[in-house]
mmCIF file of N, CA, C and O in Angstrom:
data_model
loop_
_atom_site.group_PDB
_atom_site.id
_atom_site.type_symbol
_atom_site.label_atom_id
_atom_site.label_comp_id
_atom_site.label_asym_id
_atom_site.label_seq_id
_atom_site.Cartn_x
_atom_site.Cartn_y
_atom_site.Cartn_z
ATOM 1 N N UNK V 241 31.352 305.350 -18.549
ATOM 2 C CA UNK V 241 32.195 305.338 -19.719
ATOM 3 C C UNK V 241 31.371 304.980 -20.944
ATOM 4 O O UNK V 241 30.597 304.039 -20.918
ATOM 5 N N UNK V 242 31.596 305.657 -21.997
ATOM 6 C CA UNK V 242 30.860 305.391 -23.237
ATOM 7 C C UNK V 242 31.483 304.212 -23.962
ATOM 8 O O UNK V 242 32.695 304.082 -24.027
ATOM 9 N N UNK V 243 30.646 303.358 -24.474
ATOM 10 C CA UNK V 243 31.098 302.234 -25.279
ATOM 11 C C UNK V 243 31.164 302.694 -26.732
ATOM 12 O O UNK V 243 30.399 303.534 -27.172
ATOM 13 N N UNK V 244 32.087 302.119 -27.484
ATOM 14 C CA UNK V 244 32.190 302.503 -28.885
ATOM 15 C C UNK V 244 31.524 301.460 -29.761
ATOM 16 O O UNK V 244 31.293 300.334 -29.350
ATOM 17 N N UNK V 245 31.197 301.855 -30.949
ATOM 18 C CA UNK V 245 30.722 300.913 -31.945
ATOM 19 C C UNK V 245 31.661 300.992 -33.124
ATOM 20 O O UNK V 245 32.334 301.997 -33.329
ATOM 21 N N UNK V 246 31.733 299.929 -33.879
ATOM 22 C CA UNK V 246 32.603 299.960 -35.043
ATOM 23 C C UNK V 246 31.914 300.727 -36.150
ATOM 24 O O UNK V 246 30.710 300.869 -36.176
ATOM 25 N N UNK V 247 32.713 301.229 -37.059
ATOM 26 C CA UNK V 247 32.166 301.913 -38.217
ATOM 27 C C UNK V 247 32.666 301.213 -39.464
ATOM 28 O O UNK V 247 33.723 300.595 -39.458
ATOM 29 N N UNK V 248 31.900 301.314 -40.528
ATOM 30 C CA UNK V 248 32.290 300.690 -41.784
ATOM 31 C C UNK V 248 33.476 301.446 -42.363
ATOM 32 O O UNK V 248 33.479 302.658 -42.415
ATOM 33 N N UNK V 249 34.491 300.726 -42.788
ATOM 34 C CA UNK V 249 35.692 301.324 -43.363
ATOM 35 C C UNK V 249 35.714 301.106 -44.856
ATOM 36 O O UNK V 249 35.181 300.137 -45.363
ATOM 37 N N UNK V 250 36.376 301.997 -45.559
ATOM 38 C CA UNK V 250 36.434 301.931 -47.019
ATOM 39 C C UNK V 250 37.651 301.163 -47.513
ATOM 40 O O UNK V 250 38.092 301.362 -48.625
ATOM 41 N N UNK V 251 38.213 300.295 -46.702
ATOM 42 C CA UNK V 251 39.383 299.526 -47.105
ATOM 43 C C UNK V 251 38.983 298.415 -48.061
ATOM 44 O O UNK V 251 37.955 297.763 -47.879
ATOM 45 N N UNK V 252 39.800 298.178 -49.066
ATOM 46 C CA UNK V 252 39.534 297.084 -50.001
ATOM 47 C C UNK V 252 39.559 295.765 -49.234
ATOM 48 O O UNK V 252 40.451 295.522 -48.431
ATOM 49 N N UNK V 253 38.569 294.930 -49.448
ATOM 50 C CA UNK V 253 38.518 293.634 -48.791
ATOM 51 C C UNK V 253 37.941 293.663 -47.389
ATOM 52 O O UNK V 253 37.911 292.649 -46.719
ATOM 53 N N UNK V 254 37.507 294.821 -46.933
ATOM 54 C CA UNK V 254 36.953 294.923 -45.585
ATOM 55 C C UNK V 254 35.614 294.206 -45.566
ATOM 56 O O UNK V 254 34.676 294.610 -46.218
ATOM 57 N N UNK V 255 35.525 293.124 -44.829
ATOM 58 C CA UNK V 255 34.298 292.340 -44.810
ATOM 59 C C UNK V 255 33.730 292.177 -43.412
ATOM 60 O O UNK V 255 32.998 291.252 -43.137
ATOM 61 N N UNK V 256 34.059 293.085 -42.513
ATOM 62 C CA UNK V 256 33.559 293.019 -41.150
ATOM 63 C C UNK V 256 32.264 293.825 -41.062
ATOM 64 O O UNK V 256 32.131 294.879 -41.659
ATOM 65 N N UNK V 257 31.305 293.336 -40.307
ATOM 66 C CA UNK V 257 30.034 294.062 -40.170
ATOM 67 C C UNK V 257 30.165 295.218 -39.178
ATOM 68 O O UNK V 257 31.128 295.288 -38.415
ATOM 69 N N UNK V 258 29.195 296.093 -39.198
ATOM 70 C CA UNK V 258 29.094 297.112 -38.158
ATOM 71 C C UNK V 258 28.511 296.416 -36.929
ATOM 72 O O UNK V 258 27.363 296.004 -36.942
ATOM 73 N N UNK V 259 29.300 296.255 -35.894
ATOM 74 C CA UNK V 259 28.837 295.590 -34.681
ATOM 75 C C UNK V 259 28.493 296.622 -33.623
ATOM 76 O O UNK V 259 29.241 297.579 -33.420
ATOM 77 N N UNK V 260 27.391 296.419 -32.949
ATOM 78 C CA UNK V 260 27.026 297.264 -31.820
ATOM 79 C C UNK V 260 27.706 296.676 -30.585
ATOM 80 O O UNK V 260 27.317 295.614 -30.098
ATOM 81 N N UNK V 261 28.728 297.348 -30.095
ATOM 82 C CA UNK V 261 29.496 296.850 -28.953
ATOM 83 C C UNK V 261 29.033 297.462 -27.630
ATOM 84 O O UNK V 261 29.631 297.202 -26.595
ATOM 85 N N UNK V 262 27.961 298.243 -27.672
ATOM 86 C CA UNK V 262 27.512 298.946 -26.469
ATOM 87 C C UNK V 262 27.077 298.003 -25.349
ATOM 88 O O UNK V 262 27.198 298.335 -24.180
ATOM 89 N N UNK V 263 26.584 296.821 -25.680
ATOM 90 C CA UNK V 263 26.155 295.873 -24.654
ATOM 91 C C UNK V 263 27.084 294.678 -24.526
ATOM 92 O O UNK V 263 26.718 293.684 -23.905
ATOM 93 N N UNK V 264 28.276 294.786 -25.100
ATOM 94 C CA UNK V 264 29.216 293.656 -25.090
ATOM 95 C C UNK V 264 29.678 293.324 -23.678
ATOM 96 O O UNK V 264 29.822 294.209 -22.834
ATOM 97 N N UNK V 265 29.903 292.045 -23.434
ATOM 98 C CA UNK V 265 30.426 291.560 -22.157
ATOM 99 C C UNK V 265 31.942 291.481 -22.285
ATOM 100 O O UNK V 265 32.483 290.477 -22.733
ATOM 101 N N UNK V 266 32.619 292.577 -21.929
ATOM 102 C CA UNK V 266 34.075 292.657 -22.069
ATOM 103 C C UNK V 266 34.759 291.866 -20.959
ATOM 104 O O UNK V 266 34.390 291.961 -19.804
ATOM 105 N N UNK V 267 35.771 291.106 -21.337
ATOM 106 C CA UNK V 267 36.516 290.266 -20.385
ATOM 107 C C UNK V 267 38.003 290.553 -20.511
ATOM 108 O O UNK V 267 38.488 290.852 -21.587
ATOM 109 N N UNK V 268 38.690 290.436 -19.389
ATOM 110 C CA UNK V 268 40.146 290.600 -19.406
ATOM 111 C C UNK V 268 40.769 289.524 -18.543
ATOM 112 O O UNK V 268 40.103 288.883 -17.738
ATOM 113 N N UNK V 269 42.062 289.341 -18.732
ATOM 114 C CA UNK V 269 42.753 288.282 -17.997
ATOM 115 C C UNK V 269 43.182 288.733 -16.611
ATOM 116 O O UNK V 269 43.612 287.923 -15.812
ATOM 117 N N UNK V 270 43.100 290.017 -16.328
ATOM 118 C CA UNK V 270 43.519 290.515 -15.018
ATOM 119 C C UNK V 270 42.637 291.686 -14.616
ATOM 120 O O UNK V 270 41.801 292.156 -15.374
ATOM 121 N N UNK V 271 42.866 292.176 -13.419
ATOM 122 C CA UNK V 271 42.115 293.327 -12.915
ATOM 123 C C UNK V 271 42.868 294.632 -13.129
ATOM 124 O O UNK V 271 42.412 295.683 -12.708
ATOM 125 N N UNK V 272 44.016 294.576 -13.776
ATOM 126 C CA UNK V 272 44.829 295.768 -13.977
ATOM 127 C C UNK V 272 44.212 296.752 -14.950
ATOM 128 O O UNK V 272 43.498 296.385 -15.868
ATOM 129 N N UNK V 273 44.490 298.018 -14.741
ATOM 130 C CA UNK V 273 43.997 299.055 -15.652
ATOM 131 C C UNK V 273 44.832 299.044 -16.923
ATOM 132 O O UNK V 273 46.033 298.819 -16.892
ATOM 133 N N UNK V 274 44.170 299.270 -18.032
ATOM 134 C CA UNK V 274 44.879 299.383 -19.293
ATOM 135 C C UNK V 274 45.155 298.068 -19.988
ATOM 136 O O UNK V 274 45.833 298.047 -21.002
ATOM 137 N N UNK V 275 44.636 296.979 -19.453
ATOM 138 C CA UNK V 275 44.899 295.703 -20.104
ATOM 139 C C UNK V 275 43.970 295.476 -21.286
ATOM 140 O O UNK V 275 43.010 296.198 -21.499
ATOM 141 N N UNK V 276 44.278 294.493 -22.077
ATOM 142 C CA UNK V 276 43.489 294.149 -23.250
ATOM 143 C C UNK V 276 42.207 293.454 -22.804
ATOM 144 O O UNK V 276 42.229 292.603 -21.918
ATOM 145 N N UNK V 277 41.112 293.817 -23.430
ATOM 146 C CA UNK V 277 39.819 293.198 -23.150
ATOM 147 C C UNK V 277 39.261 292.632 -24.453
ATOM 148 O O UNK V 277 39.480 293.201 -25.523
ATOM 149 N N UNK V 278 38.539 291.514 -24.330
ATOM 150 C CA UNK V 278 37.896 290.922 -25.499
ATOM 151 C C UNK V 278 36.420 290.689 -25.201
ATOM 152 O O UNK V 278 36.014 290.563 -24.055
ATOM 153 N N UNK V 279 35.642 290.645 -26.279
ATOM 154 C CA UNK V 279 34.216 290.341 -26.182
ATOM 155 C C UNK V 279 33.828 289.527 -27.402
ATOM 156 O O UNK V 279 34.362 289.735 -28.501
ATOM 157 N N UNK V 280 32.931 288.581 -27.216
ATOM 158 C CA UNK V 280 32.416 287.754 -28.310
ATOM 159 C C UNK V 280 31.063 288.326 -28.697
ATOM 160 O O UNK V 280 30.134 288.342 -27.891
ATOM 161 N N UNK V 281 30.956 288.824 -29.932
ATOM 162 C CA UNK V 281 29.753 289.514 -30.390
ATOM 163 C C UNK V 281 29.374 289.019 -31.783
ATOM 164 O O UNK V 281 30.164 289.152 -32.722
ATOM 165 N N UNK V 282 28.200 288.445 -31.890
ATOM 166 C CA UNK V 282 27.640 288.034 -33.181
ATOM 167 C C UNK V 282 28.600 287.186 -34.023
ATOM 168 O O UNK V 282 28.708 287.357 -35.235
ATOM 169 N N UNK V 283 29.316 286.278 -33.381
ATOM 170 C CA UNK V 283 30.219 285.391 -34.101
ATOM 171 C C UNK V 283 31.587 285.975 -34.394
ATOM 172 O O UNK V 283 32.408 285.346 -35.060
ATOM 173 N N UNK V 284 31.850 287.175 -33.915
ATOM 174 C CA UNK V 284 33.142 287.828 -34.092
ATOM 175 C C UNK V 284 33.783 288.051 -32.729
ATOM 176 O O UNK V 284 33.112 287.954 -31.700
ATOM 177 N N UNK V 285 35.065 288.373 -32.721
ATOM 178 C CA UNK V 285 35.778 288.679 -31.493
ATOM 179 C C UNK V 285 36.234 290.125 -31.578
ATOM 180 O O UNK V 285 36.911 290.507 -32.534
ATOM 181 N N UNK V 286 35.836 290.928 -30.590
ATOM 182 C CA UNK V 286 36.256 292.325 -30.521
ATOM 183 C C UNK V 286 37.338 292.436 -29.458
ATOM 184 O O UNK V 286 37.263 291.798 -28.410
ATOM 185 N N UNK V 287 38.351 293.252 -29.726
ATOM 186 C CA UNK V 287 39.440 293.459 -28.779
ATOM 187 C C UNK V 287 39.641 294.962 -28.617
ATOM 188 O O UNK V 287 39.627 295.698 -29.600
ATOM 189 N N UNK V 288 39.813 295.391 -27.375
ATOM 190 C CA UNK V 288 40.025 296.817 -27.112
ATOM 191 C C UNK V 288 41.026 297.016 -25.988
ATOM 192 O O UNK V 288 41.350 296.092 -25.232
ATOM 193 N N UNK V 289 41.491 298.248 -25.865
ATOM 194 C CA UNK V 289 42.356 298.670 -24.778
ATOM 195 C C UNK V 289 41.462 299.005 -23.595
ATOM 196 O O UNK V 289 40.684 299.961 -23.659
ATOM 197 N N UNK V 290 41.551 298.241 -22.511
ATOM 198 C CA UNK V 290 40.714 298.469 -21.341
ATOM 199 C C UNK V 290 40.949 299.810 -20.683
ATOM 200 O O UNK V 290 40.074 300.334 -20.008
ATOM 201 N N UNK V 291 42.118 300.401 -20.898
ATOM 202 C CA UNK V 291 42.412 301.716 -20.339
ATOM 203 C C UNK V 291 41.792 302.843 -21.145
ATOM 204 O O UNK V 291 41.679 303.964 -20.660
ATOM 205 N N UNK V 292 41.395 302.538 -22.379
ATOM 206 C CA UNK V 292 40.754 303.533 -23.257
ATOM 207 C C UNK V 292 39.575 302.879 -23.971
ATOM 208 O O UNK V 292 39.596 302.691 -25.184
ATOM 209 N N UNK V 293 38.542 302.503 -23.246
ATOM 210 C CA UNK V 293 37.423 301.782 -23.859
ATOM 211 C C UNK V 293 36.670 302.582 -24.921
ATOM 212 O O UNK V 293 35.961 302.001 -25.734
ATOM 213 N N UNK V 294 36.849 303.899 -24.929
ATOM 214 C CA UNK V 294 36.187 304.721 -25.938
ATOM 215 C C UNK V 294 36.908 304.677 -27.292
ATOM 216 O O UNK V 294 36.344 305.073 -28.320
ATOM 217 N N UNK V 295 38.130 304.184 -27.310
ATOM 218 C CA UNK V 295 38.902 304.079 -28.553
ATOM 219 C C UNK V 295 38.332 302.956 -29.425
ATOM 220 O O UNK V 295 37.630 302.072 -28.929
ATOM 221 N N UNK V 296 38.615 302.974 -30.713
ATOM 222 C CA UNK V 296 38.098 301.923 -31.598
ATOM 223 C C UNK V 296 38.558 300.527 -31.177
ATOM 224 O O UNK V 296 39.646 300.362 -30.619
ATOM 225 N N UNK V 297 37.728 299.563 -31.456
ATOM 226 C CA UNK V 297 38.045 298.159 -31.172
ATOM 227 C C UNK V 297 38.497 297.470 -32.445
ATOM 228 O O UNK V 297 38.080 297.833 -33.540
ATOM 229 N N UNK V 298 39.348 296.478 -32.284
ATOM 230 C CA UNK V 298 39.726 295.623 -33.403
ATOM 231 C C UNK V 298 38.709 294.496 -33.494
ATOM 232 O O UNK V 298 38.302 293.946 -32.472
ATOM 233 N N UNK V 299 38.311 294.134 -34.707
ATOM 234 C CA UNK V 299 37.336 293.072 -34.911
ATOM 235 C C UNK V 299 38.006 291.930 -35.667
ATOM 236 O O UNK V 299 38.627 292.152 -36.707
ATOM 237 N N UNK V 300 37.890 290.719 -35.134
ATOM 238 C CA UNK V 300 38.485 289.527 -35.727
ATOM 239 C C UNK V 300 37.407 288.516 -36.095
ATOM 240 O O UNK V 300 36.443 288.341 -35.349
ATOM 241 N N UNK V 301 37.602 287.819 -37.206
ATOM 242 C CA UNK V 301 36.794 286.638 -37.486
ATOM 243 C C UNK V 301 37.333 285.523 -36.595
ATOM 244 O O UNK V 301 38.462 285.623 -36.078
ATOM 245 N N UNK V 302 36.599 284.434 -36.406
ATOM 246 C CA UNK V 302 37.136 283.319 -35.613
ATOM 247 C C UNK V 302 38.466 282.791 -36.165
ATOM 248 O O UNK V 302 39.368 282.478 -35.391
ATOM 249 N N UNK V 303 38.612 282.703 -37.477
ATOM 250 C CA UNK V 303 39.873 282.221 -38.068
ATOM 251 C C UNK V 303 41.019 283.189 -37.797
ATOM 252 O O UNK V 303 42.142 282.768 -37.477
ATOM 253 N N UNK V 304 40.757 284.482 -37.905
ATOM 254 C CA UNK V 304 41.788 285.482 -37.607
ATOM 255 C C UNK V 304 42.185 285.434 -36.142
ATOM 256 O O UNK V 304 43.364 285.530 -35.799
ATOM 257 N N UNK V 305 41.204 285.279 -35.257
ATOM 258 C CA UNK V 305 41.478 285.218 -33.820
ATOM 259 C C UNK V 305 42.333 284.002 -33.496
ATOM 260 O O UNK V 305 43.289 284.097 -32.745
ATOM 261 N N UNK V 306 41.973 282.856 -34.086
ATOM 262 C CA UNK V 306 42.757 281.641 -33.841
ATOM 263 C C UNK V 306 44.199 281.827 -34.294
ATOM 264 O O UNK V 306 45.132 281.475 -33.576
ATOM 265 N N UNK V 307 44.408 282.396 -35.472
ATOM 266 C CA UNK V 307 45.762 282.632 -35.975
ATOM 267 C C UNK V 307 46.520 283.575 -35.039
ATOM 268 O O UNK V 307 47.698 283.347 -34.742
ATOM 269 N N UNK V 308 45.865 284.617 -34.552
ATOM 270 C CA UNK V 308 46.494 285.550 -33.624
ATOM 271 C C UNK V 308 46.912 284.852 -32.337
ATOM 272 O O UNK V 308 48.045 284.983 -31.877
ATOM 273 N N UNK V 309 46.000 284.084 -31.746
ATOM 274 C CA UNK V 309 46.287 283.408 -30.473
ATOM 275 C C UNK V 309 47.404 282.381 -30.640
ATOM 276 O O UNK V 309 48.339 282.325 -29.833
ATOM 277 N N UNK V 310 47.339 281.572 -31.691
ATOM 278 C CA UNK V 310 48.380 280.562 -31.932
ATOM 279 C C UNK V 310 49.740 281.228 -32.090
ATOM 280 O O UNK V 310 50.729 280.806 -31.491
ATOM 281 N N UNK V 311 49.808 282.270 -32.900
ATOM 282 C CA UNK V 311 51.083 282.944 -33.120
ATOM 283 C C UNK V 311 51.580 283.667 -31.874
ATOM 284 O O UNK V 311 52.786 283.704 -31.620
ATOM 285 N N UNK V 312 50.682 284.227 -31.076
ATOM 286 C CA UNK V 312 51.090 284.865 -29.826
ATOM 287 C C UNK V 312 51.671 283.835 -28.860
ATOM 288 O O UNK V 312 52.693 284.085 -28.222
ATOM 289 N N UNK V 313 51.049 282.674 -28.777
ATOM 290 C CA UNK V 313 51.554 281.604 -27.910
ATOM 291 C C UNK V 313 52.936 281.132 -28.342
ATOM 292 O O UNK V 313 53.750 280.729 -27.522
ATOM 293 N N UNK V 314 53.198 281.185 -29.647
ATOM 294 C CA UNK V 314 54.492 280.743 -30.182
ATOM 295 C C UNK V 314 55.546 281.852 -30.137
ATOM 296 O O UNK V 314 56.662 281.656 -30.586
ATOM 297 N N UNK V 315 55.204 283.020 -29.599
ATOM 298 C CA UNK V 315 56.175 284.107 -29.451
ATOM 299 C C UNK V 315 56.333 285.000 -30.659
ATOM 300 O O UNK V 315 57.251 285.814 -30.711
ATOM 301 N N UNK V 316 55.448 284.871 -31.623
ATOM 302 C CA UNK V 316 55.528 285.658 -32.864
ATOM 303 C C UNK V 316 55.612 287.165 -32.597
ATOM 304 O O UNK V 316 56.287 287.873 -33.314
ATOM 305 N N UNK V 317 54.938 287.632 -31.566
ATOM 306 C CA UNK V 317 54.853 289.058 -31.305
ATOM 307 C C UNK V 317 55.736 289.512 -30.136
ATOM 308 O O UNK V 317 55.613 290.651 -29.679
ATOM 309 N N UNK V 318 56.620 288.643 -29.672
ATOM 310 C CA UNK V 318 57.497 288.957 -28.558
ATOM 311 C C UNK V 318 58.570 289.934 -29.043
ATOM 312 O O UNK V 318 59.373 289.612 -29.918
ATOM 313 N N UNK V 319 58.565 291.125 -28.487
ATOM 314 C CA UNK V 319 59.511 292.162 -28.919
ATOM 315 C C UNK V 319 60.799 292.171 -28.120
ATOM 316 O O UNK V 319 61.663 293.007 -28.372
ATOM 317 N N UNK V 320 60.948 291.262 -27.171
ATOM 318 C CA UNK V 320 62.172 291.254 -26.360
ATOM 319 C C UNK V 320 63.196 290.320 -26.905
ATOM 320 O O UNK V 320 62.987 289.507 -27.733
#
């Protein structure tokens, strides 16, 4: 499977670097196909769909990742 790399985006305020994710150590919470995977790369957190690893990854700063995790734990993203 081919690994993807991020590309620079022309969005205002975009301050994420171009990270080479080809050698990233992707981790997931389960062995299931299609689950979310994360990798810690150069001080950033990359997140991807494990079922489609060739698709673009989301890149978070440590502060953004912390806010995401805290809010997820509190049910912020619960759609049920």
